[in-house]
Amino acid sequence: MKFLSSAVLLLLGPSQISAFTPVAAPNTVGRSSVRMSASAATAETYTVTPIKSLDGTVTLPGSKSLSNRCLLLAALSDGNTKVDNLLESDDIRYMLEALDQMKVPVERHSAESVTVTGQNGPINSPTGDEVCELFLGNAGTAMRPLAAALCMGKGKFVLDGVPRMRERPIADLIDGLQQLGADVTCVKETGCPPVTINANGLGGGKASISGKMSSQFLSSLLMASPVVDGDVTIEIKDELISAPYVALTIGLMKKFGVNVEIEGDMDGQPKFHIAGSEKYKSPGSILVEGDASSASYFIAGAAITGGTITVRGCGSESVQGDVAFADVMEQMGATITWAPESITVTRDPSVRLKGVDVDCGKIPDAAMTLAVAALFAEGPTTIRNVYSWRLKETERMKAIVAECTKLGATVEEFEDYCIIHPPKDNKINDNVLIETYDDHRMAMTFSLAACGGVNVIINDPGCTAKTFPTYFDMLEGIATH
């Protein structure tokens, strides 16, 4: 089914409509390349002035996905675990606050370093027969894994979040947990949080779940399985999207002493077996790899401007699937140099970026950055297999279509893919106010439109605190205007 971008406002859900309300852009732009302003009519904004080139070395913050997985596995392990290069952001703060609330000892050495005292098994409620209520904001990497892990212990829990979290599906995970015998529910009418848990421990079993909406459901079941009293088998009954994130989960579980047996092809309908004898053992310490999704902004920035950027913290030995975004930039015309823990990107000025047709099912977060890179390409770019965009922090498909259109592109929207036709002569519209829909990746992705020699006004830049609170400072540090 195809939707025309001109009709995008008619297709929004209730939570997105207010975000699309037009707001007048400032008439003038200050001298600084990134300007903060506020008024009674608008949220705080940043103006990014025209960027001529991006050059330098960027040390990436810790991975969001790895940070919250490390914290949870450390809490379930036997022994103490020191976690370093922890991402300092809202999502990780929600996980840390949840561990505090459940009386899991966490010693803070700094914002990026903690030591977690493992519970040597499941986490039990500290409130006895009273309900333990956990507020998890819009942090899917906290909501999904905790919903599974807390079913394995004892106690009553309610897991909730912001209004958008109440629109993000979790029914497939709840279904899998119920098949294993858990007393857990979400809102029946929506299939979304709040999640209500009456936990009394589990004795193992089998579950067959869908992997079409989010790989986090499978990852959550896998991470919780070693604290079950028995063998667990999990089967994907249809298809598994974002398989690299599942591989990341399984690799991290191995670092904590647990082996997952995989039967079948990860790109097909795999089965996963976790023996009852597998238990988490602290590795003593663990270093969180740099965030590969965040690397995509700087990789694309170098490809667009022809500057030279090295991102440090992830490279050829990365466990994160989003490093494959560099391969996409190479297809478009960039030059990529790989090292074990870094990626260097540039583009020969004589080589134009060209449009590509890419299956982004394994890199849905980084695929957002491709949407803006497409504005600078010769010919259309097709971004396929990204239905999961519709289930993220906002309805990302509609948000990307709307904002690319404002910048001058023509965008064809389909159920699980879109085709972006760049503006004529790649001329980006000036002084466009970019709505961010309380979505960190929208703010960071669309800042790159300034590489087209225009002012870009980012509404609510503070939403980057979810994963990368220092993003705009880091962007300015490598920008030439």
XYZ file of C-alpha atoms in Angstrom:
481
model
C 0.000 0.000 0.000
C 1.407 3.399 -0.979
C 0.876 6.703 0.830
C 1.687 10.047 -0.775
C 3.861 12.303 1.355
C 1.440 15.198 0.806
C -1.117 13.266 2.809
C 1.168 12.528 5.712
C -0.720 14.688 8.218
C -3.896 12.742 7.586
C -2.232 9.464 8.505
C -0.840 10.336 11.901
C -1.763 8.671 15.161
C -3.062 10.877 17.982
C 0.305 11.110 19.716
C 2.008 12.485 16.610
C -0.538 15.092 15.517
C 0.539 17.736 18.030
C 4.163 17.298 17.029
C 3.361 18.345 13.450
C 1.816 21.685 14.482
C 3.569 24.359 12.403
C 5.871 26.668 14.348
C 7.291 29.866 12.924
C 11.039 29.764 12.344
C 13.204 32.646 13.545
C 13.850 35.347 10.946
C 17.529 35.659 11.771
C 20.300 33.289 12.680
C 22.968 34.060 15.248
C 26.688 33.943 14.510
C 27.392 30.742 16.383
C 26.903 27.604 14.335
C 24.643 26.067 16.941
C 22.269 28.489 18.575
C 19.805 27.917 21.386
C 16.622 29.939 21.553
C 13.274 29.746 23.294
C 9.927 31.482 23.111
C 6.479 31.098 24.532
C 5.292 29.532 21.288
C 8.018 26.976 20.703
C 10.184 24.458 22.451
C 13.868 25.231 22.761
C 15.644 25.081 19.411
C 19.155 24.787 18.021
C 20.094 26.394 14.732
C 22.877 24.618 12.887
C 24.380 27.026 10.338
C 25.806 25.898 7.001
C 28.500 23.237 7.337
C 31.223 23.274 4.688
C 33.117 20.230 5.926
C 33.321 17.768 8.820
C 36.832 16.662 9.734
C 38.532 15.137 12.758
C 38.420 12.246 15.192
C 35.320 11.395 17.219
C 35.370 9.128 20.262
C 31.942 7.540 20.451
C 29.864 7.310 23.625
C 29.033 3.809 24.834
C 26.422 1.756 23.020
C 22.892 2.101 24.383
C 22.004 -1.492 23.525
C 25.152 -2.880 25.134
C 24.975 -0.595 28.183
C 21.545 -1.739 29.341
C 22.227 -5.377 28.474
C 25.457 -5.271 30.508
C 23.679 -3.759 33.507
C 20.942 -6.398 33.490
C 23.269 -9.376 33.013
C 25.543 -8.024 35.752
C 22.520 -7.856 38.077
C 21.578 -11.490 37.310
C 25.140 -12.831 37.679
C 27.122 -14.464 40.428
C 29.713 -11.908 41.537
C 30.413 -8.207 41.121
C 30.832 -6.648 37.677
C 32.521 -3.334 36.906
C 30.979 -1.780 33.786
C 33.066 0.912 32.043
C 32.257 3.337 29.180
C 28.608 3.136 30.175
C 26.489 5.470 28.068
C 25.420 8.535 30.052
C 21.845 9.031 28.847
C 18.172 8.870 29.785
C 17.686 5.221 28.753
C 20.549 4.013 30.925
C 19.418 6.221 33.805
C 16.014 4.508 33.756
C 17.670 1.083 33.987
C 19.949 2.207 36.820
C 17.011 3.726 38.707
C 15.050 0.496 38.294
C 17.952 -1.520 39.731
C 18.145 0.935 42.637
C 14.425 0.590 43.261
C 14.735 -3.193 43.300
C 17.608 -2.981 45.818
C 20.261 -4.324 43.454
C 23.458 -2.689 44.771
C 25.083 -0.398 42.197
C 28.186 1.568 43.142
C 28.700 4.682 41.009
C 32.354 5.478 40.312
C 31.441 8.085 37.683
C 28.684 8.709 35.158
C 30.374 6.171 32.858
C 31.567 3.576 35.376
C 29.630 1.482 37.894
C 29.999 -1.770 39.799
C 26.909 -3.969 40.027
C 26.537 -6.580 42.770
C 25.008 -9.614 41.105
C 22.005 -11.410 42.615
C 23.230 -14.854 41.488
C 19.828 -15.547 39.956
C 16.545 -13.739 39.382
C 15.684 -10.337 40.829
C 12.937 -10.499 43.452
C 10.660 -7.650 44.449
C 11.898 -5.766 47.544
C 8.334 -4.799 48.506
C 6.946 -8.211 49.490
C 3.256 -8.490 48.596
C 3.029 -4.828 47.600
C 3.293 -3.889 43.932
C 6.681 -2.562 42.850
C 6.021 0.129 40.223
C 8.817 0.918 37.769
C 8.733 3.955 35.478
C 10.946 3.407 32.432
C 10.307 6.491 30.305
C 10.560 5.639 26.601
C 13.428 3.190 27.088
C 12.638 0.046 25.105
C 16.035 -1.404 26.078
C 14.893 -1.253 29.705
C 11.181 -2.088 29.353
C 11.480 -5.280 27.267
C 14.418 -6.990 29.074
C 13.091 -6.128 32.531
C 9.596 -7.362 31.636
C 11.123 -10.766 30.894
C 13.707 -10.903 33.687
C 11.280 -9.948 36.464
C 8.977 -12.836 35.519
C 11.711 -15.239 36.614
C 11.830 -14.129 40.245
C 9.163 -13.478 42.859
C 6.966 -10.460 43.422
C 4.390 -8.126 41.910
C 5.488 -5.493 39.401
C 3.976 -2.893 37.104
C 6.238 -1.524 34.365
C 5.127 1.707 32.711
C 6.502 4.701 30.822
C 5.696 7.863 28.912
C 2.632 8.051 26.626
C 4.657 6.938 23.586
C 5.781 3.815 25.482
C 2.093 2.943 25.848
C 1.951 2.863 22.023
C 4.996 0.607 21.530
C 4.036 -3.066 21.069
C 5.136 -5.676 23.589
C 2.437 -8.352 23.091
C 4.753 -10.788 21.280
C 7.107 -10.824 24.273
C 4.203 -11.215 26.710
C 2.932 -14.143 24.608
C 6.312 -15.871 24.822
C 6.523 -15.364 28.571
C 3.011 -16.732 29.051
C 3.968 -19.840 27.054
C 6.778 -20.369 29.571
C 4.227 -20.171 32.381
C 4.581 -16.558 33.494
C 1.661 -14.650 35.011
C 2.164 -11.465 32.985
C -0.108 -9.203 30.949
C -0.050 -5.993 28.953
C -3.013 -3.892 27.825
C -5.155 -6.327 25.851
C -6.682 -3.740 23.521
C -3.353 -2.241 22.408
C -0.769 -4.961 23.049
C 1.359 -2.297 24.731
C 2.508 -1.363 28.273
C 1.811 -1.026 31.148
C 3.043 -4.550 31.900
C 1.690 -6.263 35.004
C 3.678 -9.150 36.509
C 2.787 -11.576 39.297
C 6.027 -13.533 39.475
C 6.587 -16.804 41.287
C 9.588 -18.208 39.434
C 9.570 -20.360 36.301
C 10.627 -23.930 35.604
C 11.676 -23.755 31.959
C 9.754 -24.771 28.867
C 9.251 -23.855 25.216
C 8.013 -20.706 23.520
C 7.288 -19.875 19.891
C 7.215 -16.151 19.175
C 7.119 -13.708 16.288
C 10.329 -11.967 15.321
C 8.786 -9.659 12.708
C 8.220 -6.563 14.852
C 11.304 -6.332 17.044
C 14.357 -8.431 17.824
C 14.227 -7.047 21.384
C 11.487 -9.555 22.256
C 13.759 -12.488 21.463
C 16.776 -10.840 23.086
C 14.744 -10.261 26.255
C 13.650 -13.898 26.460
C 17.180 -15.094 25.830
C 18.696 -12.894 28.534
C 16.112 -14.000 31.118
C 16.340 -17.738 30.341
C 19.482 -18.603 32.375
C 17.725 -17.628 35.615
C 14.880 -20.079 34.932
C 14.980 -23.373 36.838
C 15.104 -25.652 33.787
C 15.834 -25.853 30.070
C 14.375 -23.211 27.742
C 13.750 -23.451 23.984
C 12.664 -20.403 21.990
C 11.540 -20.677 18.387
C 10.909 -17.925 15.842
C 7.658 -18.806 14.095
C 7.874 -16.403 11.145
C 10.978 -14.288 10.477
C 13.599 -12.515 12.554
C 14.371 -8.858 11.849
C 17.490 -7.068 13.115
C 19.294 -10.388 13.604
C 22.636 -8.641 14.376
C 21.122 -7.343 17.616
C 20.297 -10.923 18.632
C 23.860 -11.980 17.790
C 25.041 -9.087 19.984
C 22.882 -10.390 22.846
C 24.133 -13.958 22.504
C 27.753 -12.777 22.344
C 27.316 -10.730 25.504
C 25.661 -13.654 27.308
C 28.735 -15.723 26.452
C 30.957 -13.123 28.115
C 28.857 -13.685 31.235
C 29.418 -17.454 31.012
C 26.239 -18.608 29.235
C 26.195 -20.534 25.963
C 23.161 -20.370 23.680
C 22.743 -23.229 21.213
C 21.391 -22.052 17.846
C 19.553 -24.402 15.499
C 18.875 -23.209 11.960
C 19.629 -20.010 10.069
C 19.434 -16.662 11.901
C 17.926 -15.168 8.736
C 15.240 -17.861 8.654
C 13.275 -19.442 11.512
C 15.927 -20.272 14.106
C 15.534 -22.111 17.411
C 17.507 -21.264 20.530
C 18.267 -23.641 23.399
C 19.502 -22.608 26.853
C 20.247 -25.523 29.157
C 19.154 -25.309 32.772
C 22.766 -25.790 33.804
C 23.791 -22.497 32.166
C 24.141 -19.753 34.773
C 25.541 -16.247 34.654
C 29.001 -15.702 36.113
C 30.479 -12.223 36.352
C 33.443 -11.573 34.043
C 34.762 -9.195 36.706
C 34.757 -6.191 34.420
C 33.437 -5.318 30.992
C 34.028 -2.388 28.615
C 31.028 -1.122 26.643
C 31.800 -0.672 22.964
C 31.175 2.704 21.308
C 27.686 3.183 19.865
C 27.656 2.207 16.191
C 24.267 3.845 15.572
C 25.720 7.150 16.759
C 28.732 6.621 14.491
C 26.406 6.809 11.480
C 25.965 10.600 11.762
C 29.685 11.271 11.495
C 30.227 8.625 8.815
C 27.473 10.179 6.708
C 28.721 13.706 7.435
C 32.145 12.896 6.000
C 30.588 11.186 2.984
C 28.316 14.173 2.290
C 30.927 16.926 2.715
C 34.023 15.111 1.468
C 35.763 15.732 4.783
C 37.742 13.062 6.621
C 36.439 11.649 9.903
C 37.680 8.806 12.074
C 35.196 7.387 14.562
C 36.805 5.537 17.457
C 35.032 2.938 19.590
C 33.778 0.535 16.933
C 35.372 -0.934 13.833
C 35.969 -4.187 11.984
C 35.801 -6.199 15.222
C 32.560 -4.582 16.407
C 29.753 -6.784 17.693
C 27.161 -4.242 16.516
C 25.344 -4.645 13.227
C 25.076 -0.902 12.594
C 28.742 -0.703 11.552
C 27.414 -2.045 8.223
C 26.145 1.492 7.586
C 29.701 2.310 6.503
C 29.327 -0.251 3.704
C 26.214 1.580 2.505
C 28.114 4.870 2.405
C 30.798 3.094 0.392
C 28.142 1.963 -2.091
C 27.083 5.609 -2.408
C 30.648 6.720 -3.206
C 32.519 7.245 0.054
C 35.951 5.795 0.791
C 36.028 3.614 3.927
C 39.117 2.471 5.846
C 38.579 -0.134 8.561
C 40.621 -0.770 11.701
C 39.717 -3.144 14.557
C 38.273 -0.351 16.726
C 37.797 2.550 14.320
C 36.369 3.549 10.931
C 37.762 6.343 8.758
C 35.542 7.911 6.101
C 36.151 10.417 3.308
C 35.050 11.045 -0.290
C 37.012 12.096 -3.334
C 35.606 15.493 -4.444
C 35.409 14.190 -8.024
C 33.058 11.388 -6.952
C 29.381 12.262 -6.477
C 27.233 10.392 -4.020
C 24.771 8.209 -5.898
C 21.401 6.868 -4.840
C 21.181 3.261 -3.660
C 18.552 0.575 -3.122
C 19.267 -1.104 0.222
C 17.622 -3.664 2.509
C 18.053 -2.004 5.914
C 16.271 -4.644 7.987
C 19.467 -5.324 9.937
C 20.348 -1.639 10.481
C 17.026 0.173 11.073
C 18.463 2.858 13.360
C 21.350 3.759 11.053
C 18.951 3.627 8.104
C 17.460 6.902 9.327
C 20.803 8.581 8.606
C 20.667 7.178 5.079
C 17.445 9.133 4.545
C 19.289 12.445 4.945
C 22.356 11.284 3.002
C 19.904 10.521 0.176
C 19.146 14.251 -0.139
C 22.697 14.770 -1.420
C 22.776 11.854 -3.864
C 22.403 11.646 -7.608
C 19.190 9.719 -8.223
C 16.657 8.187 -5.832
C 17.434 6.114 -2.754
C 15.201 3.237 -1.664
C 15.292 2.233 2.003
C 13.695 -1.208 2.362
C 12.522 -3.520 5.139
C 12.091 -0.848 7.816
C 8.568 -1.535 9.077
C 10.094 -1.425 12.580
C 10.492 2.354 12.094
C 6.765 2.602 12.784
C 7.181 1.050 16.252
C 10.116 3.070 17.572
C 10.393 6.192 19.764
C 8.024 7.875 17.300
C 6.344 6.728 14.092
C 9.631 7.191 12.274
C 8.422 6.439 8.771
C 5.939 9.290 8.801
C 8.373 11.589 10.605
C 11.134 10.968 8.046
C 8.742 11.440 5.121
C 7.478 14.736 6.556
C 10.874 16.245 7.360
C 12.586 15.150 4.122
C 9.664 16.682 2.225
C 10.094 19.997 4.073
C 13.752 20.021 3.058
C 12.761 19.728 -0.609
C 12.709 15.993 -1.326
C 9.869 14.030 -2.891
C 9.227 10.904 -0.847
C 7.122 7.882 -1.717
C 5.946 6.050 1.398
C 5.046 2.353 1.479
C 4.248 0.026 4.369
C 7.822 -1.091 5.026
C 9.955 1.022 2.719
C 10.293 4.459 1.198
C 11.834 5.991 -1.923
C 13.542 9.357 -1.500
C 13.973 11.540 -4.579
C 16.471 14.301 -3.722
C 15.669 17.974 -4.309
C 16.424 19.355 -7.771
C 20.192 19.882 -8.068
C 20.400 18.685 -4.424
C 19.426 22.182 -3.274
C 18.155 21.873 0.304
C 15.517 24.348 1.510
C 16.931 26.953 3.906
C 15.785 27.766 7.455
C 13.591 24.687 7.785
C 12.321 23.940 11.277
C 12.821 20.225 11.879
C 10.298 18.623 14.215
C 11.899 15.882 16.301
C 8.811 14.224 17.835
C 10.718 13.578 21.097
C 12.941 11.220 19.086
C 16.687 11.542 19.643
C 17.600 10.090 16.257
C 15.408 12.539 14.349
C 17.328 15.453 15.895
C 20.761 14.026 15.142
C 19.963 12.703 11.681
C 18.441 15.912 10.345
C 21.218 18.137 11.704
C 23.222 16.829 8.718
C 20.978 18.771 6.337
C 23.164 21.776 7.234
C 25.870 20.128 5.095
C 23.809 21.417 2.150
C 24.886 24.996 2.851
C 21.691 25.927 4.685
C 20.540 26.802 8.175
C 18.682 23.961 9.872
C 16.599 24.645 12.969
C 16.237 21.650 15.286
C 13.185 21.745 17.529
C 13.637 20.298 21.042
C 17.335 19.387 20.710
C 17.311 18.175 24.303
C 15.695 14.938 23.121
C 19.210 13.731 22.210
C 19.702 13.116 25.952
C 18.088 9.715 25.380
C 21.338 8.391 23.897
C 23.801 11.194 23.055
C 23.444 14.353 25.181
C 26.725 15.851 23.889
C 25.943 15.303 20.193
C 25.640 18.952 19.127
C 28.826 19.919 20.958
C 30.662 17.061 19.254
C 29.262 18.012 15.834
C 30.374 21.615 16.285
C 33.836 20.472 17.351
C 34.543 18.931 13.919
C 32.624 21.385 11.714
C 34.050 23.969 9.336
C 31.559 26.659 8.322
